[in-house]
Structure formats: structure tokens, C-alpha cells
Coordinates of C-alpha atoms and ligand atoms in Angstrom, one line a residue:
M66 CA 217.2 74.4 242.4
S67 CA 214.4 74.4 245.1
T68 CA 215.7 74.8 248.6
L69 CA 213.3 72.1 249.9
P70 CA 214.9 69.1 250.9
I71 CA 214.6 66.3 248.5
L72 CA 212.0 63.7 249.4
R73 CA 213.4 60.1 249.9
L74 CA 211.6 58.2 247.2
G75 CA 212.0 55.1 249.4
T76 CA 209.6 56.3 252.0
V77 CA 206.8 56.4 249.0
K78 CA 204.8 53.4 249.0
D79 CA 201.9 54.7 247.4
V80 CA 201.7 55.3 243.7
T81 CA 199.1 58.2 244.5
R82 CA 201.7 60.1 246.7
F83 CA 204.1 59.4 244.0
E84 CA 202.0 61.6 241.1
E85 CA 201.5 64.0 243.9
H86 CA 205.1 64.5 244.4
V87 CA 205.8 64.8 240.6
R88 CA 203.2 67.3 240.3
S89 CA 204.4 69.3 243.0
L90 CA 207.8 69.3 241.4
G91 CA 206.3 70.9 238.3
L92 CA 207.2 67.5 236.1
T93 CA 205.4 65.6 233.9
I94 CA 205.9 61.9 234.3
P95 CA 203.5 59.1 233.3
C96 CA 202.4 57.0 235.7
D97 CA 199.6 54.0 235.7
H98 CA 197.5 53.0 238.8
Q99 CA 197.5 49.4 238.0
V100 CA 200.4 47.4 236.8
I101 CA 198.7 44.9 234.0
A102 CA 199.6 41.4 234.4
G103 CA 199.5 38.9 231.9
T104 CA 200.1 39.1 228.0
S105 CA 197.9 42.5 227.5
S106 CA 200.9 44.0 229.4
P107 CA 202.6 46.8 227.1
L108 CA 205.9 45.7 228.9
R109 CA 205.4 42.1 227.2
Q110 CA 204.4 43.4 223.4
P111 CA 206.6 42.0 221.3
L112 CA 208.2 44.6 218.3
E113 CA 209.2 43.6 215.0
R114 CA 210.8 45.7 212.4
G115 CA 213.2 45.3 209.2
G116 CA 213.5 41.8 209.9
M117 CA 214.3 41.7 213.7
K118 CA 211.6 40.3 216.2
I119 CA 212.1 41.5 219.6
G120 CA 210.1 39.7 221.9
N121 CA 209.0 42.1 224.8
R122 CA 209.7 46.0 225.7
I123 CA 211.8 45.6 228.7
A124 CA 216.1 46.2 227.8
V125 CA 219.1 45.7 229.6
Q126 CA 221.3 48.9 229.6
P127 CA 224.8 48.0 229.0
M128 CA 226.7 48.4 232.3
E129 CA 230.9 47.3 232.6
G130 CA 232.2 45.8 235.8
W131 CA 235.8 46.4 235.9
D132 CA 236.7 42.7 236.5
G133 CA 237.7 41.4 233.1
T134 CA 241.0 40.0 233.3
A135 CA 244.1 41.9 232.4
D136 CA 244.3 41.1 228.7
G137 CA 240.7 41.7 228.5
K138 CA 238.5 38.4 228.9
P139 CA 235.7 38.4 231.3
S140 CA 236.0 36.9 234.7
E141 CA 234.0 35.1 237.1
H142 CA 232.5 38.4 238.1
T143 CA 231.8 39.3 234.6
F144 CA 229.9 35.7 234.1
E145 CA 227.7 36.8 237.1
R146 CA 226.4 40.1 235.8
W147 CA 226.0 38.4 232.4
K148 CA 223.7 36.1 234.1
K149 CA 221.7 38.8 235.7
F150 CA 221.1 40.3 232.2
G151 CA 219.9 37.2 231.2
R152 CA 217.7 36.2 234.2
S153 CA 216.0 39.8 233.8
G154 CA 213.6 38.5 231.3
A155 CA 214.0 41.6 229.2
K156 CA 214.2 40.7 225.2
L157 CA 216.8 43.4 224.3
I158 CA 220.2 43.1 225.8
W159 CA 221.7 46.7 224.8
G160 CA 225.5 45.7 224.6
G161 CA 226.1 44.0 227.8
E162 CA 228.6 46.4 228.5
A163 CA 231.1 48.5 227.1
V164 CA 233.8 46.2 225.2
A165 CA 237.0 48.1 223.8
V166 CA 237.8 47.7 220.4
C167 CA 241.7 47.9 221.5
H168 CA 243.7 48.0 224.5
E169 CA 244.7 51.9 224.6
G170 CA 241.2 52.3 224.3
R171 CA 240.1 50.8 227.6
A172 CA 238.3 52.8 230.3
N173 CA 240.2 50.8 232.8
P174 CA 242.8 48.0 233.1
N175 CA 239.6 45.8 233.6
Q176 CA 237.5 46.6 230.6
L177 CA 236.8 43.7 228.6
V178 CA 238.2 43.9 225.2
I179 CA 237.2 42.0 221.9
G180 CA 240.1 40.8 219.5
K181 CA 241.1 37.0 218.8
H182 CA 242.2 36.5 222.0
T183 CA 238.8 37.0 223.5
K184 CA 236.4 35.4 221.4
K185 CA 236.2 32.1 223.5
G186 CA 235.1 34.3 226.5
L187 CA 233.1 36.6 225.0
E188 CA 231.1 33.7 223.2
E189 CA 231.0 32.1 226.7
L190 CA 229.5 35.2 227.7
R191 CA 226.5 35.4 225.5
Q192 CA 225.9 31.5 225.8
T193 CA 226.0 31.8 229.5
L194 CA 223.0 34.8 229.3
I195 CA 221.1 32.7 226.8
A196 CA 221.3 29.5 229.2
E197 CA 220.2 32.0 232.3
H198 CA 217.6 34.0 230.3
K199 CA 215.8 30.3 228.9
K200 CA 215.8 29.5 232.6
T201 CA 213.4 32.3 233.3
M202 CA 211.5 32.6 230.4
G203 CA 211.8 28.7 229.0
S204 CA 213.2 30.0 225.3
D205 CA 215.2 32.4 223.7
E206 CA 212.4 33.3 221.0
G207 CA 212.8 36.9 220.4
L208 CA 216.0 37.5 222.7
V209 CA 218.2 40.3 220.8
I210 CA 221.8 40.7 222.2
G211 CA 224.0 43.3 221.1
L212 CA 227.4 44.5 222.0
Q213 CA 228.6 47.9 222.9
L214 CA 232.0 48.8 221.0
T215 CA 233.8 51.4 222.7
H216 CA 237.2 53.7 222.2
S217 CA 237.0 55.3 225.8
G218 CA 239.1 58.5 224.2
R219 CA 239.5 61.2 227.0
Y220 CA 238.5 58.6 229.7
C221 CA 241.4 56.0 228.5
R222 CA 243.0 54.2 232.1
P223 CA 244.4 50.9 230.1
N224 CA 247.2 50.3 231.9
R225 CA 246.7 51.5 235.6
H226 CA 243.2 52.7 237.5
D227 CA 245.3 55.5 239.0
K228 CA 246.6 56.3 235.7
P229 CA 244.7 58.5 233.0
E230 CA 246.0 58.2 229.5
P231 CA 243.5 60.4 227.4
K232 CA 243.2 60.1 223.7
I233 CA 241.7 63.3 222.6
L234 CA 240.2 65.0 219.8
Y235 CA 240.4 68.2 220.6
H236 CA 241.3 70.8 223.6
H237 CA 238.3 71.5 225.5
P238 CA 238.6 74.5 228.3
I239 CA 237.2 72.8 231.0
L240 CA 237.6 69.1 230.5
D241 CA 241.3 69.6 230.0
R242 CA 241.7 71.4 233.5
K243 CA 240.0 69.1 234.8
L244 CA 242.1 66.2 233.6
G245 CA 245.2 68.2 234.2
L246 CA 246.0 68.1 230.4
P247 CA 248.7 71.1 229.3
S248 CA 247.6 73.2 226.1
D249 CA 249.9 71.4 224.4
Y250 CA 249.2 67.8 224.8
P251 CA 248.8 66.3 221.8
L252 CA 245.4 65.5 219.8
L253 CA 244.9 62.0 217.8
T254 CA 246.0 62.3 214.6
D255 CA 243.8 61.8 211.4
G256 CA 246.2 58.8 210.9
E257 CA 245.8 57.5 214.4
I258 CA 241.7 57.9 214.2
E259 CA 242.1 55.9 210.8
G260 CA 243.7 53.0 213.0
I261 CA 241.0 53.3 215.7
L262 CA 238.5 53.0 212.7
E263 CA 240.0 49.9 211.4
A264 CA 240.0 48.5 215.0
F265 CA 236.3 48.9 215.3
H266 CA 235.6 47.1 211.6
T267 CA 237.5 44.1 212.8
A268 CA 235.5 44.2 216.3
A269 CA 232.3 44.4 214.5
K270 CA 233.8 40.9 212.1
I271 CA 234.0 39.1 215.5
A272 CA 230.8 39.9 217.2
E273 CA 229.0 38.7 214.0
E274 CA 231.2 35.5 214.2
L275 CA 230.2 35.0 217.6
G276 CA 226.5 35.4 216.9
F277 CA 225.8 38.8 218.3
D278 CA 222.5 40.5 216.8
F279 CA 224.0 43.8 216.8
V280 CA 226.9 46.1 217.5
D281 CA 226.3 49.6 219.4
I282 CA 228.6 52.1 218.1
K283 CA 228.8 54.0 221.4
H284 CA 228.0 57.6 220.8
C285 CA 227.9 58.7 224.7
H286 CA 229.2 59.7 227.8
G287 CA 232.2 61.7 226.9
Y288 CA 234.0 58.7 224.9
L289 CA 235.6 58.9 221.8
G290 CA 232.4 58.6 219.6
H291 CA 230.6 61.1 221.7
E292 CA 233.6 63.7 221.6
F293 CA 233.6 63.5 217.9
L294 CA 229.9 64.9 217.9
S295 CA 231.6 68.1 219.9
A296 CA 234.6 68.4 217.9
H297 CA 233.5 71.7 216.4
T298 CA 237.3 73.1 216.9
R299 CA 239.3 70.3 215.8
E300 CA 240.8 71.2 212.4
G301 CA 240.5 68.8 209.2
K302 CA 238.2 66.0 207.9
F303 CA 236.8 65.1 211.3
G304 CA 236.0 68.2 213.0
G305 CA 234.1 71.3 212.3
T306 CA 231.0 70.5 210.3
L307 CA 228.5 68.1 211.3
D308 CA 229.4 66.3 208.2
N309 CA 232.8 66.0 209.5
R310 CA 231.9 64.9 213.0
T311 CA 230.1 62.5 212.1
R312 CA 232.3 60.9 209.4
F313 CA 233.7 58.3 212.4
L314 CA 230.0 56.9 212.7
R315 CA 230.0 56.7 208.6
E316 CA 233.0 55.1 207.8
I317 CA 232.3 52.3 210.9
T318 CA 228.6 51.7 209.2
H319 CA 229.7 51.5 205.7
A320 CA 232.8 49.1 206.5
I321 CA 230.2 46.9 208.5
R322 CA 227.8 46.9 205.7
L323 CA 230.3 45.2 203.5
I324 CA 232.7 43.1 206.1
A325 CA 230.0 41.8 208.5
P326 CA 226.6 42.3 206.7
K327 CA 224.2 40.0 209.2
L328 CA 225.2 42.4 212.1
A329 CA 222.5 45.1 212.7
I330 CA 223.8 48.1 214.2
G331 CA 222.6 50.5 216.8
V332 CA 223.9 53.9 218.6
R333 CA 223.7 54.7 222.2
L334 CA 223.7 58.6 222.1
S335 CA 224.0 61.3 224.7
A336 CA 221.1 63.1 223.3
F337 CA 222.0 66.4 225.4
D338 CA 224.6 67.4 227.2
T339 CA 225.3 70.5 230.2
V340 CA 228.8 71.7 230.8
A341 CA 230.8 70.0 233.7
Y342 CA 229.4 70.3 237.0
R343 CA 231.7 70.1 240.3
P344 CA 230.5 70.2 244.3
D345 CA 229.6 73.8 245.2
P346 CA 232.8 74.9 247.2
A347 CA 231.1 77.4 249.6
K348 CA 228.8 74.1 250.6
S349 CA 231.7 71.9 250.8
E350 CA 232.7 71.2 254.5
N351 CA 234.1 68.4 256.7
G352 CA 234.5 66.2 253.7
K353 CA 230.9 66.2 252.9
L354 CA 230.6 67.3 248.9
G355 CA 228.4 70.1 248.3
P356 CA 225.5 70.2 245.7
G357 CA 226.4 70.4 242.3
I358 CA 226.9 73.6 240.5
P359 CA 228.0 74.0 236.7
E360 CA 231.8 75.0 236.3
E361 CA 232.3 78.8 235.4
Y362 CA 231.2 78.9 231.3
S363 CA 230.3 82.8 230.8
H364 CA 233.5 83.4 229.5
L365 CA 233.2 80.5 226.6
I366 CA 229.8 81.9 225.1
P367 CA 229.6 80.7 222.0
Y368 CA 229.8 77.5 223.6
R369 CA 231.8 75.6 221.1
W370 CA 232.4 72.1 223.1
G371 CA 229.2 70.3 223.2
F372 CA 226.6 68.4 221.7
G373 CA 222.7 68.7 222.4
V374 CA 223.6 72.0 224.3
D375 CA 222.6 75.6 223.7
A376 CA 225.7 77.3 222.4
Q377 CA 224.3 80.9 224.1
Q378 CA 223.3 79.0 227.2
P379 CA 225.3 75.6 227.4
T380 CA 223.6 74.4 230.4
E381 CA 220.0 74.4 228.3
I382 CA 219.1 71.7 225.8
D383 CA 219.2 72.5 222.1
L384 CA 218.2 69.1 220.3
R385 CA 218.7 70.5 216.7
E386 CA 222.0 68.8 215.8
T387 CA 220.8 65.7 217.7
M388 CA 217.8 65.8 215.5
H389 CA 220.3 66.0 212.5
F390 CA 222.0 63.1 213.7
L391 CA 219.1 61.1 214.1
T392 CA 218.1 61.9 210.4
L393 CA 221.7 60.6 209.2
L394 CA 220.9 57.3 211.4
E395 CA 217.6 57.1 209.5
D396 CA 219.6 57.5 206.1
L397 CA 222.3 55.0 207.2
R398 CA 219.6 52.3 207.8
I399 CA 220.6 52.5 211.5
S400 CA 217.1 52.0 213.7
L401 CA 218.0 50.9 217.0
V402 CA 219.0 53.9 219.3
N403 CA 219.6 54.2 222.9
L404 CA 218.8 57.6 224.2
T405 CA 221.2 58.6 227.1
A406 CA 222.8 61.8 228.4
G407 CA 225.8 63.7 229.4
S408 CA 228.6 61.8 231.2
P409 CA 229.5 60.0 234.5
Y410 CA 232.5 61.8 234.8
Y411 CA 231.6 65.4 234.8
N412 CA 227.9 65.7 235.2
P413 CA 226.5 62.0 237.0
H414 CA 223.2 63.8 237.8
L415 CA 222.4 64.1 234.5
Q416 CA 223.5 61.0 233.4
R417 CA 222.4 58.5 236.5
P418 CA 220.2 60.4 238.5
A419 CA 220.9 59.3 242.2
L420 CA 220.2 60.5 245.7
Y421 CA 223.6 59.6 247.0
P422 CA 226.7 61.3 245.1
P423 CA 229.5 58.8 243.8
S424 CA 232.8 59.7 245.2
D425 CA 234.0 61.6 242.6
G426 CA 230.6 63.3 242.0
Y427 CA 228.9 66.0 244.4
Q428 CA 225.5 65.9 246.2
P429 CA 222.5 66.2 243.8
A430 CA 222.5 69.4 241.7
E431 CA 218.8 69.2 241.4
D432 CA 216.0 66.5 242.9
P433 CA 217.1 63.4 241.0
L434 CA 213.4 63.1 239.8
I435 CA 213.8 66.2 237.6
S436 CA 216.9 64.7 236.2
V437 CA 214.5 61.5 235.4
A438 CA 211.9 63.6 234.0
R439 CA 214.2 65.4 231.7
Q440 CA 215.8 62.3 230.1
M441 CA 212.1 60.6 229.6
N442 CA 210.6 63.9 228.3
V443 CA 213.6 64.2 225.8
A444 CA 212.9 60.6 224.7
R445 CA 209.3 61.3 224.2
E446 CA 210.2 64.4 222.2
L447 CA 212.5 62.5 219.9
K448 CA 210.4 59.6 219.5
A449 CA 207.7 61.4 218.7
R450 CA 209.7 63.5 215.7
F451 CA 211.5 60.0 214.4
P452 CA 208.6 57.4 214.9
K453 CA 210.2 54.9 212.9
L454 CA 213.5 54.6 214.9
I455 CA 213.3 52.0 217.9
F456 CA 214.0 54.0 220.8
V457 CA 215.3 52.8 224.2
G458 CA 214.5 55.3 227.2
T459 CA 216.9 55.6 229.8
G460 CA 217.3 57.1 233.6
Y461 CA 214.2 55.0 235.0
T462 CA 216.3 53.3 238.0
Y463 CA 215.8 56.6 240.1
L464 CA 212.1 55.7 240.3
Q465 CA 212.6 52.9 242.4
D466 CA 209.1 51.1 243.5
H467 CA 207.4 52.9 241.0
L468 CA 209.6 51.9 237.8
P469 CA 206.9 49.4 236.9
N470 CA 204.0 51.8 236.8
V471 CA 206.2 54.5 235.0
A472 CA 207.7 52.4 232.5
Q473 CA 203.9 50.5 231.8
A474 CA 202.6 54.2 231.0
A475 CA 205.5 55.2 228.9
L476 CA 205.1 52.4 226.8
R477 CA 201.3 52.6 226.7
E478 CA 201.7 56.1 225.9
G479 CA 204.3 56.2 223.3
W480 CA 207.2 57.9 224.8
T481 CA 209.5 55.3 224.0
D482 CA 209.6 51.9 222.8
F483 CA 211.7 50.2 225.2
V484 CA 212.4 50.8 228.8
G485 CA 215.9 50.4 229.6
M486 CA 217.2 49.3 232.7
G487 CA 220.6 50.1 234.2
R488 CA 221.5 50.0 238.2
M489 CA 218.2 48.0 238.9
V490 CA 219.5 45.0 237.4
L491 CA 222.6 45.0 239.4
T492 CA 220.3 44.4 242.5
Y493 CA 216.8 43.4 241.0
P494 CA 217.0 42.2 237.7
E495 CA 213.6 40.6 237.2
L496 CA 211.7 43.7 238.7
L497 CA 209.6 44.5 235.4
W498 CA 209.2 41.1 234.4
D499 CA 207.7 39.7 237.9
T500 CA 205.5 42.7 237.6
S501 CA 204.2 42.0 234.2
E502 CA 203.7 38.5 235.6
G503 CA 201.4 39.9 238.7
R504 CA 204.0 39.1 241.2
T505 CA 204.6 41.4 244.2
I506 CA 207.8 43.8 244.5
E507 CA 210.6 43.1 246.9
H508 CA 211.0 46.4 247.8
K509 CA 214.0 45.2 250.0
R510 CA 215.7 44.2 246.5
V511 CA 214.8 47.8 245.2
C512 CA 218.0 49.8 243.9
R513 CA 218.0 52.8 246.4
T514 CA 220.7 54.8 244.3
F515 CA 223.1 54.6 247.0
S516 CA 225.8 55.0 244.1
D517 CA 228.5 52.3 245.4
C518 CA 228.2 50.4 242.0
T519 CA 229.8 53.8 240.5
T520 CA 232.1 54.4 243.5
A521 CA 233.7 51.0 243.7
P522 CA 235.2 51.1 240.4
R523 CA 236.3 54.8 241.1
K524 CA 238.5 53.3 243.7
G525 CA 239.8 50.5 241.7
L526 CA 237.5 47.8 242.9
P527 CA 234.8 46.0 240.7
S528 CA 231.5 47.1 240.0
G529 CA 228.4 45.6 241.5
C530 CA 225.7 46.5 244.2
Y531 CA 227.6 46.2 247.8
P532 CA 224.7 47.4 249.8
L533 CA 222.2 44.8 248.4
D534 CA 223.3 42.3 246.2
A535 CA 224.9 39.2 248.5
Y536 CA 227.2 38.4 245.8
Y537 CA 229.3 41.5 246.7
K538 CA 227.8 42.7 250.4
N539 CA 229.8 39.9 251.6
S540 CA 232.9 39.5 249.4
E541 CA 236.6 40.7 250.3
Y542 CA 235.8 43.7 248.1
A543 CA 233.1 44.9 250.5
E544 CA 235.5 45.6 253.2
K545 CA 238.3 47.2 250.8
L546 CA 235.3 49.7 249.5
K547 CA 234.6 50.3 253.0
A548 CA 238.4 51.1 254.0
A549 CA 238.6 53.3 250.5
K550 CA 235.6 55.2 251.7
A551 CA 237.0 56.0 255.4
K552 CA 240.5 57.1 253.9
A553 CA 238.7 59.5 251.6
Ligands
LIG676 C1 228.2 50.7 237.1 C2 227.7 51.3 236.1 C3 228.2 50.8 234.8 C4 227.7 51.5 233.4 N1 228.6 50.9 232.4 C5 227.8 51.2 231.4 C6 228.7 51.1 230.1 O1 229.3 50.4 230.0 N2 228.0 51.3 228.9 C7 226.9 52.5 228.9 O2 226.5 53.2 227.8 N3 226.6 52.7 230.1 C8 226.9 52.3 231.4 N4 226.2 52.7 232.5 C9 225.3 53.6 232.2 C10 223.8 52.8 232.3 O3 223.9 51.9 231.1 C11 222.7 53.6 232.1 O4 222.4 54.8 231.4 C12 222.5 54.6 233.6 O5 222.9 53.6 234.8 C13 221.1 55.3 233.9 O6 220.3 54.6 234.0 P1 219.5 53.6 235.2 O7 218.8 54.8 235.9 O8 218.6 52.4 235.0 O9 220.6 53.2 236.3 C14 226.9 52.3 233.7 C15 226.1 52.5 235.0 C16 226.7 52.0 236.0 C17 225.8 52.7 237.2
LIG677 S1 225.0 50.2 244.6 FE1 223.1 49.1 244.3 S2 221.7 50.2 245.4 FE2 223.4 51.3 245.1 S3 223.2 52.4 242.9 FE3 224.4 50.7 242.4 S4 222.9 49.1 242.2 FE4 221.3 50.7 242.9

């Protein structure tokens, strides 16, 4: 990494200066000087394919809030967030948030669950989003809403915030150690996996009944679907060959086509990964985390525990298997693909580029713009290789005031089909729609990647934008978060 201090993008108001900075880092990030307003805006072009019409090129990324009830129903906070999703003007709502297919598969005791008992709440969420969308856009024509279905695998914490209950597919030499798992920690059996598959099938059927347009079979961020893809060392029919490692997806897809034929299918994929990172101990002092460095991996070559990584140099990307996976999606007639990377647990800099680390992270391992450019350029490469697939690009929030300029250029130049917004939606959901309408950016509402929305849940609190969103800023939780951070 460069030893130059990281330039705070919040201080770069001028687009020319932003472009100079991108060049000075040796990066390729497309950027338009003028954001086009009106119907000719690249952000506002509809996309029609395979019987699905999506009204514009703005997508809301899935973002859970750790704020459901103990039995997995949405709470008032969940409704607030889904209103934001609707208000954003985005015509593609990718998942809303991760919804567990069963209680044991929850990432936290407040994650939403899909089941008979939560049907009413999930339907109300969808309706609330649509109503809010209509207020902003006048109509819900071209609005496409999916639900992200998940099992949290290695990162299950269904019962208590401070009690991990991992369900693992194989022993991982680095992640097992980080999670404190002994070498005889039990693996999920093939029989238990069959039970999880059943839960996905039932969940998809419910999603269809509730009127969701598609479900995302989540394959990212270290959760179960993603762990299957790297299960090289697992024995039996769910491990080893790529064919076995994708059996999970194929079986769910076949079942959905039979029992929920109206439902489209999407996949959110960590297209590449790297080894786990940790704060550099030599540079961590007085409670301040050091910059991220990779965990020691030299004794683990060839590296057999990753997906989209080079087995000889696992901190480098290798997209060959990712491309085989995308070919499989084409064969399965799955055309909606949301590209992301790595995991928020073991390499957050790759996944959600930020200037300020979450409480369990590390200072930036590199200039966060490098992390943004990496995700964008991988999306560009995959889009060029798979022009028929519909791609959502990720990792744009760190661009801050320049997000609209970059989003427009990325769409115009065909780097991606949709620009997905994650954290920005928590603080300034209308950013892209407003700029495509010719409105001036409200700088005070721009996400500055303070990471409180990630830190809060790590402390057992609802996720939200504590620094900038009035809803959380003045809530009881803001005090609790302050106290938890001070204690740490
Ligand atoms: C608070 C929070 C919750 C998230 N929850 C999910 C989730 O439920 N499912 C998912 O696939 N990604 C989740 N993500 C990742 C985002 O969808 C997105 O990939 C990431 O924030 C990077 O995009 P951004 O730069 O626009 O924020 C979450 C991110 C944040 C900050
Ligand atoms: S807390 Fe708010 S400003 Fe900070 S990263 Fe999250 S959304 Fe952005």
C-alpha cells in the first residue's frame, strides 16, 4: 500500500480534482463531468429482458438492520428502512435485506425470518415500500422487488448477539481459528443440508405467494451459499468439484421452477475474495486499530479455501471459476446477478470500502478508492464476457459526492447494467434519482463511510446511520452506541 495519507474524499468537491486523484492512484474509474438530467439520463433508461421490465438503472442493495422481532417479524425500524428503499426512486430493489430461511440460519437474533408466521409482516413491508415509491415516482410501473434468501452458515447467531452458533461445511485453517472452532467441530451433514434446501424451497414458495418478483439465492459474504463455492476440501456430493460445490444452487433452482414458477431467480455473488485480514499488530497502539494486513497464509499454498482467488497467491483475484459459475447461471436461465466481493467479517475493506473502520475491522488496508475500482473493474470484465446477464454493480458509496458522475459514466460505458447503492441509501436514498432530475446534491446528507451502520450491530444495536440520519441520531440507541464505543 502507498504510504501517502488517504485523501478524504469529502474535501474533494470538484469533479476535475476527483479525476486527478483517481489518476494519481493509477486507477481506472469512469467519470462524467456533467450529470445529465431528464429522460436521456443513462440512470433513467428502462431495461427489458426475458419478460421483465425494470424502470430505471438504479438499484438498492440489500441491507439488513438487526431490528426484527425475536421471532423474525419486521419492527417499526424495519419499516422505516424499507420506506427509504421505496423513496430512493430505484426501480430495482435487490432483496431489501437478508431474510433467513429458518431460525437456526439467522445471522443475528433480530434478523428477519421467512415463514408462515412472518408472512403478514413481510407483505406489509413490501406494500409499505411500494406506497412510498409511488409518492416519489407517481407510479410503481417498472418497479421490481426481490427478497434475499439466506442461511448464515459460519456466521449464524440465531439466539444471542454474543453467542456464535456456526454451521460450517468444512474446516477453514484461518476462519476456524478466528472463530475459536476446535478441529473436531462438527460439519453440517449432507442430511442437514437437505433440510436447509427444503427450507429454501418453502421460503421461495412463500415469496411467490407474497408477490415478490424474484428471490436472491445469496452466494456472498462468507454465508452458507458462498461457503459452498469454496468447499474444495469437503467430501461427498456438496464438496470437491465445482459441480458438487454448485449442487446447492442447482437443487434450489430446480425446486423453485417446479413449485414457484412465477418467481424469477437472482444470485448475489462474491465474485472474488482474498484471505482474511487483521489489524497490523505492529501498528496498533493505545486501542487504535492498525491498518489491515492479510493473515499469514504462506504455509497454506496451494490455497484450497477460497472462491475467485488465485490458489498460488490467494490475495490475488482469479476469475476463472467465477466465469464457470456465471456460465452455469446462464444454463440455469438465471439472468439477474448482483456482484459483490469478500466478506464484511473477515475482509471488510474489500466488501464495503470505508475511510473509518467498523469496530471489529482495521484501518484501511489501502486507499478505499482502490477497493472501489477493484469491484467496478471486475464487474466491467464480467459484463464484457457475459453480455446477456443483467449485472448490478456494487461498492459505489465511498465515491460520495462523485457517485452520480461515476454511476452515469459506468452505465453509459456499459461497465454494468445497474448501479447499486448500499450505505448511501441509509442516509441519502434519493441521491441518484435527484441528480437525474437535475436537483443539486445536499452535501450534508452524503454518507462519509463512518461505518457506524456496521459497528452498531456488532454491539447488538440496530443498524442505521447514527451520524447523519435524524431517525437514529436522536434515538436511545445513539447513546448506547456511544457508550459501547467508549467502553471498547
Ligand atoms: C448495515 C449494512 C447491512 C448490510 N446487509 C446486507 C445484506 O443483508 N445482504 C447483503 O447481500 N449485503 C448486505 N450489505 C452489503 C451491502 O449490500 C453492500 O454490498 C455494501 O454496503 C457495499 O455497497 P456500498 O458501498 O454502496 O455501501 C450490508 C451493508 C451494510 C452497511
Ligand atoms: S453510519 Fe451513515 S455515514 Fe456512516 S457509513 Fe453508515 S450510512 Fe454512511
